[in-house]
XYZ file of C-alpha atoms in Angstrom:
762
model
C 127.551 144.201 104.614
C 124.958 144.552 107.341
C 123.819 141.814 109.526
C 119.911 141.113 109.783
C 118.849 142.754 113.086
C 116.148 142.208 115.712
C 113.424 144.935 115.985
C 110.335 145.460 117.647
C 108.709 142.433 119.309
C 105.562 141.248 121.206
C 104.798 138.028 123.070
C 101.750 135.699 123.856
C 101.626 133.083 126.441
C 99.479 130.532 128.472
C 100.514 128.857 131.829
C 100.308 125.346 132.623
C 97.701 126.215 135.226
C 95.304 127.860 132.400
C 96.241 126.150 129.095
C 94.185 127.077 125.891
C 94.234 126.377 122.387
C 96.071 129.603 121.273
C 95.989 133.530 121.493
C 97.303 136.614 119.860
C 100.233 138.683 121.307
C 99.422 141.234 123.904
C 100.772 143.918 121.961
C 101.379 144.812 118.173
C 104.676 145.333 116.403
C 105.908 147.689 113.903
C 107.223 146.444 110.543
C 108.898 148.133 107.575
C 108.345 147.320 103.731
C 110.431 144.385 103.184
C 111.252 143.165 106.503
C 110.873 139.654 107.833
C 108.603 138.378 110.640
C 109.788 135.569 112.879
C 107.729 133.832 115.315
C 109.464 131.652 117.923
C 107.118 129.247 119.570
C 107.861 127.285 122.938
C 105.113 124.926 124.335
C 104.409 121.580 125.886
C 103.693 118.843 123.108
C 102.481 116.211 125.327
C 103.428 112.658 125.940
C 104.414 111.237 122.611
C 104.482 114.592 120.930
C 100.749 114.799 120.356
C 100.233 118.758 120.317
C 101.669 121.201 117.775
C 101.108 124.393 116.200
C 98.500 123.745 113.507
C 99.999 122.658 110.351
C 99.794 122.350 107.267
C 97.043 125.142 107.585
C 99.272 127.752 108.947
C 98.730 127.959 112.699
C 100.635 131.422 112.890
C 98.563 134.358 111.139
C 98.615 138.043 111.720
C 96.511 141.081 111.140
C 98.096 142.054 107.808
C 97.141 138.662 106.191
C 101.226 137.614 105.852
C 101.599 133.882 104.851
C 103.777 132.256 107.346
C 105.871 129.167 106.535
C 107.056 126.736 109.277
C 110.902 126.630 109.111
C 111.526 123.929 111.725
C 110.041 122.076 114.696
C 111.689 120.101 117.305
C 109.678 118.025 120.114
C 110.550 116.111 123.197
C 107.780 113.894 123.741
C 109.817 111.622 126.050
C 110.632 113.815 129.092
C 107.879 115.253 131.293
C 106.557 118.776 130.547
C 107.360 117.723 127.236
C 109.064 120.813 125.751
C 108.757 121.691 122.152
C 110.255 124.415 119.995
C 108.884 125.748 116.411
C 110.315 128.556 114.274
C 107.872 130.191 111.613
C 108.442 133.048 109.184
C 107.009 135.550 106.817
C 109.314 137.289 104.502
C 109.130 140.552 102.573
C 106.235 141.967 104.359
C 104.311 145.373 103.813
C 104.889 148.296 106.208
C 102.598 148.805 109.084
C 102.803 150.165 112.621
C 100.266 147.743 114.184
C 100.985 144.118 113.401
C 99.478 141.558 115.597
C 100.504 138.126 115.453
C 98.268 134.993 116.500
C 99.352 131.331 117.218
C 96.814 128.501 117.354
C 97.475 124.867 118.443
C 95.881 121.380 117.697
C 94.882 121.322 121.380
C 95.021 123.041 124.473
C 98.250 123.546 126.109
C 100.706 125.739 127.887
C 103.082 128.150 125.710
C 104.991 131.247 125.278
C 105.711 132.755 121.796
C 107.753 135.973 120.590
C 107.041 137.597 117.285
C 109.942 139.733 116.270
C 110.533 142.191 113.270
C 113.939 141.341 111.536
C 115.338 144.127 109.443
C 118.017 143.662 106.700
C 117.110 140.034 105.947
C 117.112 138.772 102.285
C 113.464 139.376 101.290
C 113.146 136.571 98.920
C 114.060 133.927 101.221
C 115.502 134.975 104.645
C 116.442 131.430 105.847
C 119.798 130.330 104.937
C 119.522 126.995 106.692
C 118.328 125.378 109.948
C 119.480 122.360 112.055
C 117.350 119.110 112.713
C 117.794 120.211 116.440
C 118.569 118.432 119.678
C 116.194 117.034 122.399
C 116.771 115.114 125.474
C 117.120 115.702 129.183
C 120.512 116.934 130.445
C 122.828 119.797 131.359
C 124.089 120.505 127.895
C 123.117 120.744 124.389
C 124.992 120.602 121.204
C 123.292 121.740 117.826
C 125.947 122.550 115.219
C 125.112 124.521 112.205
C 127.193 125.314 109.097
C 126.112 128.553 107.293
C 126.321 128.832 103.633
C 126.554 132.792 103.395
C 128.462 135.475 105.219
C 126.787 137.799 107.565
C 124.185 135.564 108.667
C 122.367 136.266 112.103
C 122.506 132.732 113.762
C 119.594 132.199 116.363
C 119.470 129.273 118.784
C 115.941 128.802 120.033
C 115.451 126.579 123.217
C 112.586 125.533 125.160
C 112.964 123.871 128.518
C 111.098 123.061 131.767
C 111.263 126.357 133.831
C 113.933 125.608 136.620
C 116.618 127.514 138.586
C 120.058 128.651 137.490
C 121.500 130.515 134.735
C 121.761 129.349 130.985
C 125.023 129.998 129.303
C 126.509 129.520 125.806
C 129.937 128.084 125.336
C 129.854 129.079 121.600
C 129.902 132.837 121.967
C 126.181 133.344 121.468
C 124.305 136.219 123.367
C 121.129 135.806 124.951
C 118.280 138.120 123.971
C 116.335 138.679 127.223
C 113.509 140.677 125.400
C 112.769 137.578 123.351
C 113.177 135.048 126.144
C 110.548 134.336 128.847
C 108.309 131.921 130.661
C 104.736 130.404 129.856
C 103.819 130.787 133.655
C 105.182 130.946 137.150
C 105.343 127.368 138.170
C 108.736 125.772 138.623
C 108.976 122.367 137.002
C 105.737 122.634 135.164
C 105.654 125.827 132.796
C 108.256 126.010 129.845
C 110.927 128.590 129.239
C 111.588 130.071 125.782
C 115.475 130.806 125.741
C 116.740 132.929 122.459
C 120.482 133.262 121.841
C 122.011 134.889 118.746
C 125.280 135.251 117.015
C 126.386 137.563 114.087
C 128.433 135.209 111.913
C 130.642 137.267 109.707
C 131.854 134.295 107.680
C 130.304 131.084 106.322
C 131.249 128.286 108.518
C 130.410 126.120 111.529
C 128.814 127.421 114.679
C 127.287 125.952 117.627
C 125.629 127.631 120.579
C 126.763 124.896 123.161
C 124.203 125.682 125.886
C 124.640 124.418 129.327
C 122.674 124.969 132.694
C 123.377 123.868 136.430
C 120.828 120.859 136.566
C 119.550 118.499 134.223
C 116.440 119.416 132.535
C 114.268 118.180 129.608
C 114.730 120.720 126.539
C 114.213 120.991 122.781
C 116.690 123.149 120.537
C 116.512 124.522 116.977
C 119.217 126.628 115.379
C 118.384 128.781 112.241
C 120.613 130.859 110.124
C 118.963 134.206 108.880
C 120.437 135.388 105.630
C 121.335 139.124 105.099
C 120.020 141.251 102.401
C 123.333 141.748 100.364
C 124.018 145.229 99.140
C 124.030 145.219 95.406
C 127.117 147.236 95.292
C 128.905 144.204 97.023
C 128.085 141.838 94.145
C 131.125 141.296 91.746
C 130.192 141.168 88.227
C 126.976 142.871 88.705
C 124.966 143.809 85.198
C 123.667 147.002 86.470
C 123.658 149.664 88.962
C 120.422 149.679 91.293
C 118.383 152.538 92.619
C 115.791 151.723 95.406
C 112.780 153.935 96.260
C 112.772 152.920 99.832
C 115.431 153.660 102.544
C 116.017 154.951 105.912
C 115.145 158.571 105.042
C 111.656 157.725 104.146
C 111.373 155.253 107.015
C 110.672 152.443 104.584
C 113.772 150.362 105.329
C 116.083 149.516 108.138
C 119.384 149.740 105.863
C 120.571 152.510 103.543
C 118.605 152.427 100.351
C 117.573 149.042 101.436
C 120.801 147.464 100.074
C 120.731 149.153 96.631
C 123.392 151.412 95.211
C 121.432 154.582 95.360
C 118.070 155.696 96.704
C 116.631 158.285 99.129
C 119.404 157.763 101.472
C 121.919 159.145 98.815
C 123.613 162.226 100.210
C 121.820 165.602 99.036
C 119.752 163.617 96.279
C 116.625 165.229 94.916
C 115.872 162.380 92.668
C 115.962 159.363 95.002
C 119.533 158.719 93.677
C 118.574 158.343 90.054
C 120.657 161.448 88.946
C 123.502 160.365 91.113
C 123.373 156.822 89.510
C 123.407 158.255 85.863
C 126.352 160.542 86.849
C 128.642 157.553 87.889
C 128.154 155.935 84.409
C 128.732 159.204 82.479
C 131.944 158.278 80.799
C 131.299 154.458 80.695
C 127.817 153.902 79.960
C 125.862 151.216 81.402
C 122.474 150.200 82.932
C 120.501 151.694 85.632
C 117.918 149.645 87.039
C 115.244 151.230 89.464
C 113.674 148.628 91.829
C 109.726 148.520 92.123
C 108.073 151.383 94.325
C 107.390 155.044 94.145
C 109.957 157.561 93.237
C 109.288 160.977 94.562
C 111.512 163.679 92.355
C 112.030 167.196 93.236
C 114.430 167.780 90.228
C 114.606 166.661 86.469
C 116.435 163.685 85.237
C 119.319 164.352 82.855
C 121.146 161.504 80.828
C 124.957 162.066 81.328
C 126.423 159.996 78.233
C 126.288 157.680 75.400
C 125.152 153.958 75.889
C 123.189 154.577 78.853
C 119.829 152.544 79.682
C 117.428 153.647 82.471
C 115.004 151.141 83.442
C 112.336 150.709 85.942
C 110.978 147.506 87.405
C 107.460 146.598 86.852
C 105.331 148.156 89.422
C 107.261 151.345 89.664
C 105.794 154.916 89.522
C 107.182 158.367 89.522
C 105.857 161.623 90.965
C 107.480 164.963 89.814
C 107.158 167.826 92.306
C 105.189 170.884 91.222
C 106.710 174.205 89.890
C 109.772 172.719 88.332
C 111.600 174.863 85.973
C 113.093 171.752 83.817
C 116.309 171.424 82.163
C 117.539 172.325 78.711
C 120.851 172.426 76.925
C 122.927 175.343 77.791
C 123.737 176.670 74.388
C 125.236 180.149 73.566
C 122.716 181.639 71.212
C 119.110 182.225 72.155
C 118.630 181.378 68.568
C 118.801 177.745 69.502
C 116.531 177.313 72.389
C 114.803 174.200 73.151
C 111.911 173.117 75.479
C 112.725 172.765 79.062
C 111.991 169.002 80.012
C 111.809 166.882 83.093
C 113.636 164.234 81.479
C 116.699 165.287 79.041
C 118.087 162.766 76.475
C 120.452 163.401 73.726
C 122.624 166.239 75.001
C 124.100 167.565 78.273
C 122.452 169.893 80.321
C 125.462 172.386 80.456
C 127.796 172.907 77.647
C 128.104 175.805 75.275
C 129.127 173.660 72.315
C 127.838 170.029 73.566
C 128.806 166.881 72.178
C 125.807 164.635 71.130
C 124.990 161.738 72.934
C 123.930 158.457 71.220
C 122.427 154.985 72.380
C 120.346 156.140 74.918
C 117.253 154.160 76.436
C 114.452 155.115 78.702
C 112.424 151.689 79.665
C 109.580 151.953 81.839
C 107.938 148.662 81.715
C 104.661 150.375 82.409
C 105.893 152.861 84.780
C 103.278 155.462 85.910
C 104.693 158.967 85.766
C 102.681 161.770 87.273
C 104.364 164.876 85.790
C 102.857 167.333 88.228
C 101.829 170.707 87.508
C 104.613 172.073 85.608
C 103.069 174.267 82.859
C 105.297 174.765 79.669
C 107.756 172.311 80.756
C 107.783 168.996 78.624
C 108.168 165.455 79.746
C 110.800 163.301 77.928
C 112.874 165.163 75.262
C 115.444 163.781 72.965
C 117.332 166.862 71.393
C 120.028 167.349 69.147
C 123.059 169.314 70.122
C 123.108 172.970 69.151
C 125.377 174.409 66.386
C 128.070 177.131 67.218
C 126.777 180.614 67.705
C 128.837 181.789 64.680
C 129.393 180.300 61.199
C 129.520 177.425 60.089
C 126.440 176.568 62.147
C 126.954 172.986 61.802
C 127.210 170.008 64.305
C 126.440 166.409 64.178
C 123.446 164.736 65.901
C 122.906 161.786 68.060
C 121.373 158.387 66.947
C 119.814 155.344 68.599
C 117.243 156.431 71.116
C 114.448 154.413 72.809
C 111.560 155.363 75.001
C 109.075 152.623 75.769
C 106.515 151.281 78.464
C 105.301 154.539 79.980
C 101.687 155.566 81.394
C 101.573 159.524 82.191
C 99.591 162.181 83.242
C 99.991 165.687 84.554
C 99.973 169.383 83.574
C 102.896 169.684 81.071
C 103.482 171.039 77.551
C 104.108 167.508 75.803
C 104.480 164.026 77.074
C 107.518 163.317 74.805
C 109.076 165.226 71.871
C 112.175 165.072 69.646
C 113.578 168.284 68.699
C 116.407 170.115 66.986
C 117.345 173.732 67.522
C 114.620 176.517 67.532
C 116.116 178.689 64.766
C 114.835 182.051 64.314
C 117.204 183.208 61.440
C 118.103 182.062 57.997
C 121.161 180.131 58.732
C 121.322 176.533 57.333
C 121.679 173.833 59.779
C 123.021 170.461 58.993
C 122.246 168.434 62.339
C 120.584 165.084 62.273
C 118.882 163.225 65.084
C 117.965 159.516 63.597
C 117.122 156.061 64.392
C 114.487 156.691 67.207
C 111.817 154.523 68.611
C 108.943 155.496 70.971
C 106.380 152.665 71.778
C 103.805 151.620 74.281
C 103.405 155.289 75.749
C 99.955 156.148 77.028
C 99.207 159.738 78.095
C 96.131 161.496 79.323
C 96.045 165.001 80.602
C 93.267 167.451 81.798
C 95.267 170.649 81.101
C 97.897 171.562 78.535
C 99.597 174.974 78.403
C 99.470 177.259 75.160
C 101.234 176.027 72.343
C 101.452 172.518 73.925
C 100.784 169.034 72.233
C 100.557 165.346 72.932
C 103.716 164.847 71.520
C 105.893 166.943 69.126
C 108.641 165.664 66.568
C 110.578 167.962 64.219
C 113.766 169.483 63.361
C 116.199 167.356 61.363
C 114.742 164.219 62.782
C 115.172 161.183 60.394
C 114.173 157.499 60.674
C 111.852 157.364 63.631
C 109.096 154.918 64.580
C 106.170 155.753 66.780
C 104.148 152.768 67.601
C 101.381 151.687 70.068
C 101.068 155.227 71.421
C 97.714 156.438 72.652
C 97.303 160.088 73.816
C 93.986 161.152 75.056
C 93.507 164.972 75.497
C 89.677 164.779 75.376
C 89.654 166.651 78.896
C 92.465 168.977 78.190
C 91.603 172.519 79.092
C 94.148 175.136 78.633
C 96.145 176.784 75.953
C 95.473 177.466 72.267
C 97.127 175.970 69.464
C 96.946 172.502 71.014
C 97.984 169.621 68.638
C 97.815 166.044 69.879
C 100.133 164.332 67.107
C 102.411 167.122 65.857
C 105.179 166.437 63.232
C 106.988 169.320 61.775
C 109.942 169.912 59.344
C 111.583 173.158 60.551
C 115.217 173.600 60.768
C 116.408 171.437 58.040
C 113.384 169.086 57.606
C 112.303 165.838 58.861
C 111.975 162.566 56.985
C 111.224 158.812 57.188
C 108.748 159.008 59.993
C 106.256 156.060 60.749
C 103.425 156.417 63.235
C 101.775 153.064 63.660
C 98.851 151.384 65.716
C 98.400 154.904 67.606
C 95.171 156.401 68.914
C 94.842 160.139 69.298
C 91.686 162.044 70.934
C 91.580 165.842 70.685
C 89.370 168.100 72.875
C 86.885 169.111 70.355
C 84.150 168.172 72.659
C 84.924 170.480 75.437
C 82.705 173.639 76.267
C 84.394 176.813 77.005
C 87.835 175.611 75.739
C 89.705 178.144 73.624
C 89.708 175.437 70.683
C 92.528 176.135 68.096
C 93.168 172.596 68.589
C 93.684 169.475 66.378
C 94.193 165.986 66.681
C 96.714 165.718 64.053
C 99.068 168.531 62.796
C 101.658 167.902 59.920
C 103.774 170.892 58.996
C 106.252 171.480 56.337
C 107.786 174.158 58.669
C 105.560 174.651 61.911
C 107.282 177.146 64.057
C 104.556 179.697 64.470
C 101.204 178.842 66.341
C 98.849 177.922 63.438
C 96.366 180.578 62.718
C 92.939 179.110 62.011
C 89.770 180.323 60.596
C 88.673 183.103 60.408
C 91.874 184.681 60.634
C 94.093 185.866 57.638
C 96.713 183.523 56.085
C 100.021 183.723 57.927
C 102.924 185.881 57.161
C 106.185 184.197 56.149
C 108.329 182.535 58.853
C 112.079 183.190 58.243
C 113.350 179.802 58.745
C 115.490 177.512 56.668
C 113.627 174.062 55.984
C 113.485 171.337 53.539
C 110.072 170.351 54.645
C 108.477 167.169 56.048
C 108.538 164.191 53.787
C 108.197 160.380 53.768
C 105.696 160.262 56.518
C 103.620 157.056 56.950
C 100.511 156.918 59.487
C 99.395 153.329 59.557
C 96.616 151.807 61.437
C 95.846 154.980 63.551
C 92.624 156.351 64.790
C 92.221 160.063 64.861
C 89.303 161.304 67.081
C 88.369 165.075 67.132
C 86.678 164.545 70.579
C 83.731 166.210 69.043
C 80.491 164.358 69.597
C 79.018 164.777 65.831
C 80.149 166.232 62.687
C 83.302 166.075 60.723
C 85.086 169.107 62.266
C 87.759 171.140 60.756
C 91.329 171.920 62.377
C 91.013 174.378 65.373
C 87.907 172.292 66.503
C 89.577 168.962 66.975
C 90.110 167.987 63.455
C 93.231 167.214 61.475
C 95.670 170.098 59.956
C 98.075 169.572 56.946
C 100.072 172.895 56.192
C 103.265 173.450 54.080
C 103.007 177.157 54.532
C 105.004 179.326 57.090
C 108.233 179.632 55.201
C 110.705 182.239 54.353
C 109.737 184.262 51.218
C 111.007 182.617 48.000
C 111.550 179.247 49.666
C 109.212 176.239 50.648
C 108.390 174.088 53.339
C 106.472 171.327 51.671
C 104.682 168.328 52.872
C 105.823 165.529 50.424
C 104.960 161.779 50.199
C 102.629 161.653 53.248
C 100.684 158.371 53.401
C 97.697 157.394 55.547
C 97.113 153.727 55.283
C 93.933 152.198 56.833
C 93.419 155.210 59.304
C 90.077 155.756 60.946
C 88.573 159.310 61.321
C 86.282 159.593 63.944
C 84.050 162.867 63.718
C 87.260 164.279 62.188
C 87.651 166.420 58.836
C 91.017 167.975 57.606
C 91.970 171.382 56.879
C 94.345 171.783 54.112
C 96.837 174.632 53.618
C 99.381 175.360 50.940
C 100.727 178.354 49.151
C 103.330 176.861 46.967
C 102.999 174.528 43.993
C 105.601 172.045 45.040
C 106.184 168.471 43.817
C 104.805 165.909 46.279
C 101.540 164.159 47.200
C 99.402 162.939 50.131
C 98.152 159.461 49.648
C 95.014 157.723 51.411
C 95.326 153.917 51.363
C 92.019 153.118 53.055
C 89.492 155.553 54.477
C 89.832 159.318 54.010
C 88.507 162.261 56.306
C 84.724 162.472 55.444
C 85.311 166.431 55.119
C 88.134 168.626 53.678
C 88.494 172.266 54.530
C 90.616 175.216 53.332
C 92.339 177.658 55.493
C 89.348 179.650 55.654
C 87.174 176.870 56.839
C 85.157 176.175 53.437
C 84.806 172.468 52.399
C 87.371 171.879 49.542
C 88.890 168.744 47.821
C 92.305 169.680 47.327
C 95.395 170.990 49.222
C 95.353 174.189 47.311
C 97.226 172.962 44.457
C 98.921 169.915 45.996
C 97.471 166.571 44.704
C 95.739 164.114 46.801
C 95.865 160.379 46.094
C 93.492 157.777 46.978
C 94.959 154.402 46.776
C 93.963 150.775 47.611
C 90.632 150.702 49.463
C 91.387 148.103 52.196
C 87.553 147.320 52.392
C 87.815 145.762 48.939
C 88.688 142.215 48.871
C 89.097 139.665 46.025
C 91.421 137.778 43.776
C 93.165 141.103 42.775
C 92.120 143.465 45.472
C 92.335 147.093 44.424
C 95.185 148.781 42.764
C 93.909 151.927 41.294
C 95.339 155.610 42.432
C 93.792 158.837 41.330
C 94.765 162.489 41.645
C 92.307 165.158 42.306
C 91.575 167.502 39.609
C 90.812 171.249 39.807
C 87.776 170.620 37.532
C 84.903 168.103 38.075
C 85.239 164.902 36.209
C 87.972 162.242 36.554
C 89.480 159.190 34.703
C 90.910 156.423 36.873
C 94.132 154.730 35.845
C 94.207 151.571 33.886
C 93.804 148.191 35.600
C 95.419 145.009 34.224
C 94.146 141.396 35.537
C 96.529 138.558 34.986
C 96.699 136.977 31.839
C 94.232 133.955 31.608
C 91.924 135.406 34.223
C 88.565 133.974 33.034
C 85.386 134.748 34.695
C 82.834 137.060 36.151
C 84.170 140.312 37.815
C 82.603 143.050 40.049
C 84.012 146.673 39.617
C 83.383 148.645 42.779
C 83.841 152.402 42.249
C 84.358 154.803 45.093
C 83.566 158.443 44.271
C 83.582 161.787 46.103
C 81.884 165.002 45.045
C 82.181 168.494 46.294
C 78.621 169.288 45.510
C 75.428 167.195 45.398
C 74.450 165.828 41.921
C 74.149 163.092 39.470
C 77.214 161.423 37.999
C 77.481 158.859 35.165
C 80.192 156.134 35.715
C 81.431 154.237 32.537
C 83.436 150.972 32.730
C 85.695 150.668 29.747
C 87.440 147.448 28.403
C 89.556 146.892 25.620
C 90.852 143.583 24.088
C 94.293 144.419 22.763
C 94.570 141.321 20.553
C 91.489 142.228 18.633
C 91.231 145.903 19.354
C 87.485 145.471 20.423
C 86.043 147.806 23.035
C 83.403 147.528 25.482
C 81.635 149.920 27.812
C 79.319 149.284 30.516
C 77.578 152.348 31.981
C 76.385 152.967 35.626
C 73.948 155.772 35.138
C 72.387 158.151 37.598
C 74.740 157.885 40.404
C 73.413 160.154 43.095
C 76.177 162.135 44.731
C 76.165 163.715 48.223
C 78.557 166.794 48.982
C 81.820 165.617 50.584
C 80.612 162.000 51.048
C 82.145 158.818 49.490
C 79.438 157.065 47.297
C 79.934 153.326 46.260
C 78.694 152.260 42.925
C 79.206 148.713 41.523
C 78.795 147.036 38.333
C 79.000 143.299 37.273
C 80.919 142.508 34.048
C 82.120 139.327 32.189
C 85.629 140.095 30.825
C 88.328 137.991 29.323
C 86.113 135.243 28.086
C 88.877 134.071 25.712
C 91.767 134.146 28.073
C 93.259 137.419 26.620
C 94.576 140.299 28.623
C 92.028 142.927 29.097
C 92.638 146.459 30.125
C 90.092 148.372 31.865
C 89.506 151.928 32.714
C 86.649 153.812 34.587
C 85.595 157.327 34.094
C 83.142 159.529 35.765
C 81.474 162.802 34.882
C 79.492 165.291 36.746
C 80.392 166.858 40.174
C 82.616 163.773 41.029
C 86.332 165.281 42.038
C 87.922 161.981 43.639
C 87.626 158.318 43.014
C 89.101 154.824 43.186
C 88.178 151.548 42.045
C 88.576 147.759 42.798
C 87.813 144.493 40.954
C 86.587 141.380 42.861
C 86.374 138.034 41.169
C 82.913 136.364 41.477
C 83.495 133.277 39.523
């Protein structure tokens, strides 16, 4: 434990011969962030105590705008020169080397005040308690105080008439001559400020018991100043604290400002964060980083399971430039992973690491500047590597959380979830699952070759990404840049949801090497994807089960281009289930887009295998589709596309029609069945897409299953525009007898894709 201590001080005064209404101290004081400033004011209050420091509007102010509170006041309005004493305080002040304090009175008077920096006091309220004081005329005083907390700095402040003789303490208090002094040089007329202190190790009763040779009028107040208790001394504390301020960076007067770890931690390169994580490696626990700026010259590595690293609101992190990052130290280069600045999921050093689980990085809005670190990634959750020889298996970790981050800087990706980079045909069985990333906002002006906004893939299962925004619209740098990258290499990836996210690519930049895309979904995805006009890629020898069950909901994909609906490579979206070993597949299966927006964004589709699966659009589709060579197309080279309920359609039943793309023009939509007994007038809305311009004919067919009667209502001469959605509507009367009616809609001409919805009008 550390007592509060006096630091720099300054005084202001006016003599009885030249009274005034107040003044500033004759010099400035230096304070550190989190210090307290005490102002001790001795003055003549006049007969009947008619004069005081201005109150309630604070009569004590300073050049930094700190707000001072009057802690205590004691006046002697009965004995001539009428001595009075006041104590004022401001806690948790910002750092400055030139703080000037001023005191203003309600009327002209003679006075002396001392303003003093106090370090090591409790910043949330440094006053433990104060006395009612003592005031009369005599040769001794008594002003007992009973402190509530240990390690108080007990200060007795007395104002008396300037006389002769020496004031002494019978209670063991020590006089601070630097804070004491007289308002002027006239004996019997000016006042004297006398300051005594005692370091009280235990809570209990104390009394300064001051005495002097001859009787004099005086006023006395005693104040207990509470220490800032080091967190490590608190029994039952729920977490370990890390402070960004300390003696080492000249921002505090005590080590780490009372926290467990910080810049004063021996040999630290991370302001004590890594050392704090090391202490909970075997037990797990909660690391709480107090508000402020953390300057890190090394990466951060989680060291065990059940670890939570949390930053207080208002925190920021600055990584140094040129860091190499860290990665799991596995025995074979076949299983290399990205180097990162924050490593979760596996230890940094171990040839056959044990996976970690239940790890959390909670930023609460922490602002991270990744620095200039090239190909190094930001936060990485990794699966532990397999053995370097058969059976090539190993269990993965589970239950990870990253949330509340705002980041910028030059790195390869702001966050990622990865398994081993495997470059042989061995089958891997690891699994990393139950992952949440939310409220992550990243913007960068440079990205390394092959980089991304974020990257997920390699035996990743059950992952939620929500409320994420990544803006790479100004990101110059490497080729192959994918903003939202999800791949299924090394065993596949499945059950991934991306919700309420916004991604912006760099399609609007001039001079950028391009080969960038706002979205990339890969059945495999190891190679840097080639783009038009290059040839189809060769097979990549990697075992994979592809990418399946991916839902992207309420997301916005912005190519960054100022106009048009650009393809992948120019900021558009890219879907690919190629890049697999000869004879094997890396399919995209059950990929769903729900109510997504496409801003100047087309989609490039690539596949070399006829495998089961689909891509479903529930809501708006990209306005343009392209094949690998850059030609506009309407199918994923044999992979069916589905267009599901169009969310712009409303009504009693909404829209429930799905339709696959056909390889030849002309479609027939699936049947639609209104509920039994639905009587009235309905409007059928049909949404059609054509590969080429032309005229289409749409026919709405109805069948009464009871009578077998058939009805057909045509919509003739629907003008189609190449690669654009055209809407056609027709009002029909159905089910007038309350009998179930089944409807189908068919279209002929250049139409290749369609959906329909029914709206009840009456």
